[in-house]
Tab-separated table of C-alpha atoms in Angstrom:
chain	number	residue	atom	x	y	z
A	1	UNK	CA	-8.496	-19.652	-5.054
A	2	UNK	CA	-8.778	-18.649	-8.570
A	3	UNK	CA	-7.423	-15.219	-9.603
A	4	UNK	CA	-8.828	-13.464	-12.371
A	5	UNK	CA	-5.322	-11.106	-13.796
A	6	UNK	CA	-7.926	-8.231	-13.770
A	7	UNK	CA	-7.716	-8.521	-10.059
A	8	UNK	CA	-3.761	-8.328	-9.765
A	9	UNK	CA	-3.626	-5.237	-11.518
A	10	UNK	CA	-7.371	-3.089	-9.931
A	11	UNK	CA	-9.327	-3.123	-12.696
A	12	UNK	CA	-12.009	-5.494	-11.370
A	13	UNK	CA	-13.988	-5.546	-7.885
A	14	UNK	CA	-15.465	-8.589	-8.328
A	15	UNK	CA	-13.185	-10.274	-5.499
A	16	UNK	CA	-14.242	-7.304	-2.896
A	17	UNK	CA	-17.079	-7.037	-0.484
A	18	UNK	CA	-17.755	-4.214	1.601
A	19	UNK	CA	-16.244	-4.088	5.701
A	20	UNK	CA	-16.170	-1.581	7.088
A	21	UNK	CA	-16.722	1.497	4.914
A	22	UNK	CA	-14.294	-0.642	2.280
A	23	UNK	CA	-13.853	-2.677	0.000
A	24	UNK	CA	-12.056	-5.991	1.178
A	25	UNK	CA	-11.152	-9.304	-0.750
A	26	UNK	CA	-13.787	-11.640	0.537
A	27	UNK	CA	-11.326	-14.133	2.089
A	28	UNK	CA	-10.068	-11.866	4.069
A	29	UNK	CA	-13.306	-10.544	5.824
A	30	UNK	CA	-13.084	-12.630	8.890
A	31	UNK	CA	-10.166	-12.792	9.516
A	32	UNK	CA	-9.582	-8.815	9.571
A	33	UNK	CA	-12.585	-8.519	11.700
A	34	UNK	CA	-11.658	-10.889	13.935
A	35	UNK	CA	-7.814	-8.280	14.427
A	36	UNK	CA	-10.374	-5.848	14.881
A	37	UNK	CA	-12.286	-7.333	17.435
A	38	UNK	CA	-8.826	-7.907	19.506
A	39	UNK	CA	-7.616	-4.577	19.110
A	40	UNK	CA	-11.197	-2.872	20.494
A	41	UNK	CA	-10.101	-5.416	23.387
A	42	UNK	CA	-6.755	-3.969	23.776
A	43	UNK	CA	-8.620	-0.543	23.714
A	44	UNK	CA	-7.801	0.542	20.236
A	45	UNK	CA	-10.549	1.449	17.465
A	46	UNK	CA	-8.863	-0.142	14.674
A	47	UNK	CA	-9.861	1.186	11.962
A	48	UNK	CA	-8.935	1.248	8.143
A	49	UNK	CA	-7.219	4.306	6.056
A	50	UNK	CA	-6.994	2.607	2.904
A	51	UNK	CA	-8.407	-0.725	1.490
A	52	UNK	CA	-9.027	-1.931	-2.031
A	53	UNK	CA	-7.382	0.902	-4.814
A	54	UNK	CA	-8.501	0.404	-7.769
A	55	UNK	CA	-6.121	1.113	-11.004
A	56	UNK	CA	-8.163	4.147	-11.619
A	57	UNK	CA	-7.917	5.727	-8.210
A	58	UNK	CA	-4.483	4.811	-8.006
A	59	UNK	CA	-3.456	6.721	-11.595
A	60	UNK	CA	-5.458	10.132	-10.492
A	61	UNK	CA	-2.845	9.644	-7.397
A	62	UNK	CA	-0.147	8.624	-9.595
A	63	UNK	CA	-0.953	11.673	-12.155
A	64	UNK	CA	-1.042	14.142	-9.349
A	65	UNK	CA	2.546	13.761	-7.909
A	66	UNK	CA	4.072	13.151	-11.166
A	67	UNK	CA	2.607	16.860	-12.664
A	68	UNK	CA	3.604	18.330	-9.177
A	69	UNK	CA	-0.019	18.364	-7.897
A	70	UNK	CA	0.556	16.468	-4.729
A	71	UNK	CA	3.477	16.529	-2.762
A	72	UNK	CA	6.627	14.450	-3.622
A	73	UNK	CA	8.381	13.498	-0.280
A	74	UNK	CA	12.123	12.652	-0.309
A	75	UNK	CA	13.058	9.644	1.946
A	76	UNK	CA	13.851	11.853	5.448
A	77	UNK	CA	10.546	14.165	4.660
A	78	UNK	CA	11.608	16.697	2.426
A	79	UNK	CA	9.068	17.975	0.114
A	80	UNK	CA	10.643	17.792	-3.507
A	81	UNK	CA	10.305	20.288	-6.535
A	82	UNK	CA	9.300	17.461	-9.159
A	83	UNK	CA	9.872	19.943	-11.960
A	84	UNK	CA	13.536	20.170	-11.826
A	85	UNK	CA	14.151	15.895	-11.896
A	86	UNK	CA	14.257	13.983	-14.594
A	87	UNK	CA	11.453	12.090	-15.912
A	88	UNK	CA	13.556	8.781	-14.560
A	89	UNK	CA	13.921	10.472	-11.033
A	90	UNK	CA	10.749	11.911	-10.616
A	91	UNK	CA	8.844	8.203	-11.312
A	92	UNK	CA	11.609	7.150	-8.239
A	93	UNK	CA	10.557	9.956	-6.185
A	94	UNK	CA	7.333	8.736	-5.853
A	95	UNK	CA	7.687	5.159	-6.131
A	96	UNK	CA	9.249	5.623	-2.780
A	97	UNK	CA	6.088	5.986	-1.103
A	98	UNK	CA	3.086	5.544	-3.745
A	99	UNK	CA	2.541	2.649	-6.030
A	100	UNK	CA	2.873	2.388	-10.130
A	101	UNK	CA	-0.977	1.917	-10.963
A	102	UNK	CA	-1.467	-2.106	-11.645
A	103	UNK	CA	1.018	-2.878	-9.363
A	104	UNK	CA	-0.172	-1.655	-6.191
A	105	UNK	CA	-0.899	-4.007	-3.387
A	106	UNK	CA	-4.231	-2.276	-2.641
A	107	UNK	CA	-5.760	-3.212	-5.432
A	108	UNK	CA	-6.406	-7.014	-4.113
A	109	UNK	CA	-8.234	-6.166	-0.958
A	110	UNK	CA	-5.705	-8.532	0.753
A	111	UNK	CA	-3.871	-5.228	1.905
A	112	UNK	CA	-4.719	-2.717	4.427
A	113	UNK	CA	-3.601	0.927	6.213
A	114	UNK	CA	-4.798	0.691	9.620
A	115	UNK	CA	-5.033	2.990	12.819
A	116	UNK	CA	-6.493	3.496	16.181
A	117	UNK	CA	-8.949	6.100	15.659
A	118	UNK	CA	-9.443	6.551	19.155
A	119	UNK	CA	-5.935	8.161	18.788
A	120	UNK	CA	-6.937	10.740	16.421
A	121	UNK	CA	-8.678	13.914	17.201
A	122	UNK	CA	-9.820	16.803	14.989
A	123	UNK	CA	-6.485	18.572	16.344
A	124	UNK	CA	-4.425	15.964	15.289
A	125	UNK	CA	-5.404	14.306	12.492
A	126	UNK	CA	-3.706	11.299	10.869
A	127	UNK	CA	-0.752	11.793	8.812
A	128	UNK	CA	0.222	7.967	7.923
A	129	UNK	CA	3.920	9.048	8.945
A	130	UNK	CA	6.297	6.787	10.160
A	131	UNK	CA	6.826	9.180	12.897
A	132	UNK	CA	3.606	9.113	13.848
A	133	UNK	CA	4.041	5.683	14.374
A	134	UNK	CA	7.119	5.696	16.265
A	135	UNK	CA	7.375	8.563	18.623
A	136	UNK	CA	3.469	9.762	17.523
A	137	UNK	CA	-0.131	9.144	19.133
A	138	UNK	CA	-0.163	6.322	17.057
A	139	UNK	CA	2.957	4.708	18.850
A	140	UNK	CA	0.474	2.516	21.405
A	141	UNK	CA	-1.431	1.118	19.004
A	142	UNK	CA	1.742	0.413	16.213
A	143	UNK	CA	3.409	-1.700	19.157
A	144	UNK	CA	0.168	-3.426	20.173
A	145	UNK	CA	-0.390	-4.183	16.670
A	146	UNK	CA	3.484	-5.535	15.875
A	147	UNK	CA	2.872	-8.006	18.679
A	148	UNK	CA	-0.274	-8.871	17.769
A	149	UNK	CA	0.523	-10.220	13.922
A	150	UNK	CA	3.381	-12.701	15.477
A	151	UNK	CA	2.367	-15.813	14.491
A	152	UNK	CA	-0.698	-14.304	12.727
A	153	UNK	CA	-1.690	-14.545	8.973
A	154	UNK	CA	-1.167	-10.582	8.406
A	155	UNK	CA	2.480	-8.869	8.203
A	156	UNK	CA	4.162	-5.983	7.266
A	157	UNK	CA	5.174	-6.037	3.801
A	158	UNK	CA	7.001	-2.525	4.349
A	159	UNK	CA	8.375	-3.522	7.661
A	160	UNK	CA	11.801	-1.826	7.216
A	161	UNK	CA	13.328	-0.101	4.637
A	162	UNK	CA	15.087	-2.132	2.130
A	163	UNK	CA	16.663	0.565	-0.491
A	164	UNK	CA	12.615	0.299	-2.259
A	165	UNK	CA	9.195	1.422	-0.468
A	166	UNK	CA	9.996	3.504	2.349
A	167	UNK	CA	8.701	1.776	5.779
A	168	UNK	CA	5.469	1.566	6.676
A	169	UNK	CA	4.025	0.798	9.831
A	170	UNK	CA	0.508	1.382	9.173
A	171	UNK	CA	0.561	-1.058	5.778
A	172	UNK	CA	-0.627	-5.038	6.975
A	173	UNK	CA	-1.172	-7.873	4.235
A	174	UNK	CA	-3.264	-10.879	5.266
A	175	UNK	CA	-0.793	-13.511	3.733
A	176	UNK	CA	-3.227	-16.008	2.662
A	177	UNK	CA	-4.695	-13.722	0.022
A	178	UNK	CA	-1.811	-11.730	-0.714
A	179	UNK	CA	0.590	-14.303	-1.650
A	180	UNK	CA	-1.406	-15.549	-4.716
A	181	UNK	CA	-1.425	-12.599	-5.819
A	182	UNK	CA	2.796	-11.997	-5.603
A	183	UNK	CA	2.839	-15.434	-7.313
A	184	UNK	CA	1.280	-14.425	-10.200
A	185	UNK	CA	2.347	-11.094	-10.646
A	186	UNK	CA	4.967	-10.587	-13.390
A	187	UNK	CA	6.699	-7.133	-15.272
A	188	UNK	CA	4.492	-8.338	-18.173
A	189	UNK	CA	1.635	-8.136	-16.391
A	190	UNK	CA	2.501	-4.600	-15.111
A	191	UNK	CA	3.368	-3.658	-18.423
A	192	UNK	CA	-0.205	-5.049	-20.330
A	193	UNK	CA	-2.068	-3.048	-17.699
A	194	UNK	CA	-0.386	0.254	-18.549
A	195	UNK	CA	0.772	0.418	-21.608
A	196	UNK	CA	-3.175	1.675	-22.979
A	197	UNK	CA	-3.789	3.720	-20.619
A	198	UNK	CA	-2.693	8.050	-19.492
A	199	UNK	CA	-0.339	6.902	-16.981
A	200	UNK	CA	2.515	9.826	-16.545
A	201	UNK	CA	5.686	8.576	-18.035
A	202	UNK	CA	4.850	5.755	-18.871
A	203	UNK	CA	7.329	5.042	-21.713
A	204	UNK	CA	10.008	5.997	-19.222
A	205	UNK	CA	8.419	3.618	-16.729
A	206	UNK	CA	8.450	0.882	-19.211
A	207	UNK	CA	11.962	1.068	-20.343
A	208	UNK	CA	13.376	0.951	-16.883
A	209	UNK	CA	10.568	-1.579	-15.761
A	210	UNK	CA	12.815	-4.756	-14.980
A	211	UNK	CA	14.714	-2.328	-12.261
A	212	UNK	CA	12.180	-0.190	-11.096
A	213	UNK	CA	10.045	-3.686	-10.453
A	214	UNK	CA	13.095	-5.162	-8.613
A	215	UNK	CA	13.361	-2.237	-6.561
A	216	UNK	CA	10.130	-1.053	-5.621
A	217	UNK	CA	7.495	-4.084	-6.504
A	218	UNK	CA	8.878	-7.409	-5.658
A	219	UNK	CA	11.023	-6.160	-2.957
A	220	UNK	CA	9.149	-6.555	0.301
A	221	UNK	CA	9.741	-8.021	3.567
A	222	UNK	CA	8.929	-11.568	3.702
A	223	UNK	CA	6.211	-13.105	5.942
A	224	UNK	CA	7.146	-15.485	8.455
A	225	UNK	CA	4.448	-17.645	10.932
C-alpha cells in the first residue's frame, strides 16, 4: 500500500470511495460492510457519524472552538469559557476531544464514528457521548459492537482514557489501513501541513508540538488480534 503524505494529513481524497453516504479509504470498503452486515444481523442499523475529514473541514471545526464558536467541553462535561484560558490551555481544551487539523485520524478513511440508528429517534437524537454509550440508548449496540471487534481487524483507538483523547466508544479504526498511516506519521509532518495555513494558534501549537503530539496524537490504545 503506497501512501501519498497528502493522505496522512486530509488534503487529498484520492484514497476514498464513497459507502455509505461517505467517504471511506478503498481498502477498507469490504471489510466495514461486511461489520455492517453482522450488526443488521444482531438487529442494529449500523450506521456511520463521521468518515473521511478532510484538513479543511477539520480547521472550520478547529477554528470554531478555538474563537469560542462551538462548545469547549472539559473532561467530566463541563462547558468551558475559552476566553478566559490561555492560548496554551485553550488548544488542550479541545485537543481533548477534537483533532489538530493534519493530524486527525479521519482524514484516512481508515477511521470511523459509528451507531445504531435504529436507536435514535427524532426525540433523542445522537449526542456521540460517552454516556450515551454506557448507560444511553446506544448502550446495546456499544456492547454488541465491543464483542464483535475481538479478534477483528477494527479497534478502538480511544478505548479508555489515557491522560490524551478523552474515550470514545463510538470511534473504530480498521487496523490494516490505519496502521500505515501511524507509521508514517511524524511532528514534521504535522508541522509542514500547518504551518501555511489559518489554523488558530498555530505558533503556540507549534512550539509545544513535541508534547502536545505525545499527549494527544500518538497516544492511543494499541490494537491487539
Amino acid at each position: 500500500m503506497r501512501i501519498d503524505l497528502l493522505e496522512l494529513t486530509g488534503k487529498t481524497q484520492t484514497h476514498l470511495v464513497q459507502y455509505d453516504n461517505v467517504l471511506v479509504h478503498q481498502l477498507a470498503v469490504g471489510p466495514l460492510h461486511a461489520l455492517k452486515q453482522r450488526a443488521q444481523s444482531a438487529g442494529f442499523e449500523l450506521s456511520i457519524a463521521s468518515g473521511f475529514r478532510s484538513f479543511e473541514r477539520q480547521m472550520f471545526i478547529w477554528n470554531n472552538k478555538f474563537d469560542g464558536l462551538r462548545p469547549v467541553y472539559s473532561y467530566e462535561g463541563k462547558e468551558l469559557d475559552v476566553n478566559v484560558l490561555s492560548v496554551f490551555e485553550r488548544i488542550s481544551a479541545i485537543m481533548l476531544f477534537s483533532a489538530l487539523p493534519g493530524a486527525s485520524r479521519h482524514h484516512w478513511g481508515s477511521d470511523f464514528d459509528v451507531y445504531a440508528k435504529n436507536l435514535t429517534s427524532d426525540a433523542k437524537p445522537l449526542q456521540l457521548t460517552p454516556a450515551e454509550y454506557f448507560h444511553g440508548d446506544q448502550a446495546p449496540f456499544s456492547l454488541w459492537l465491543a464483542e464483535e471487534l475481538k479478534g477483528s481487524d477494527f479497534y478502538f483507538p480511544y478505548r479508555e482514557f489515557q491522560g490524551g483523547v478523552a474515550e470514545e466508544p463510538w470511534h473504530i479504526s480498521f487496523h490494516p489501513v490505519a496502521s500505515r498511516y501511524e507509521q508514517i506519521m511524524s511532528i514534521n509532518h504535522v508541522i509542514e501541513a500547518i504551518a501555511n495555513t489559518d489554523v488558530r494558534g498555530k505558533e503556540e501549537i507549534i512550539s509545544h508540538l513535541p508534547n502536545l503530539y505525545a499527549k494527544f496524537i500518538s497516544n492511543t490504545c494499541k490494537f491487539s488480534s
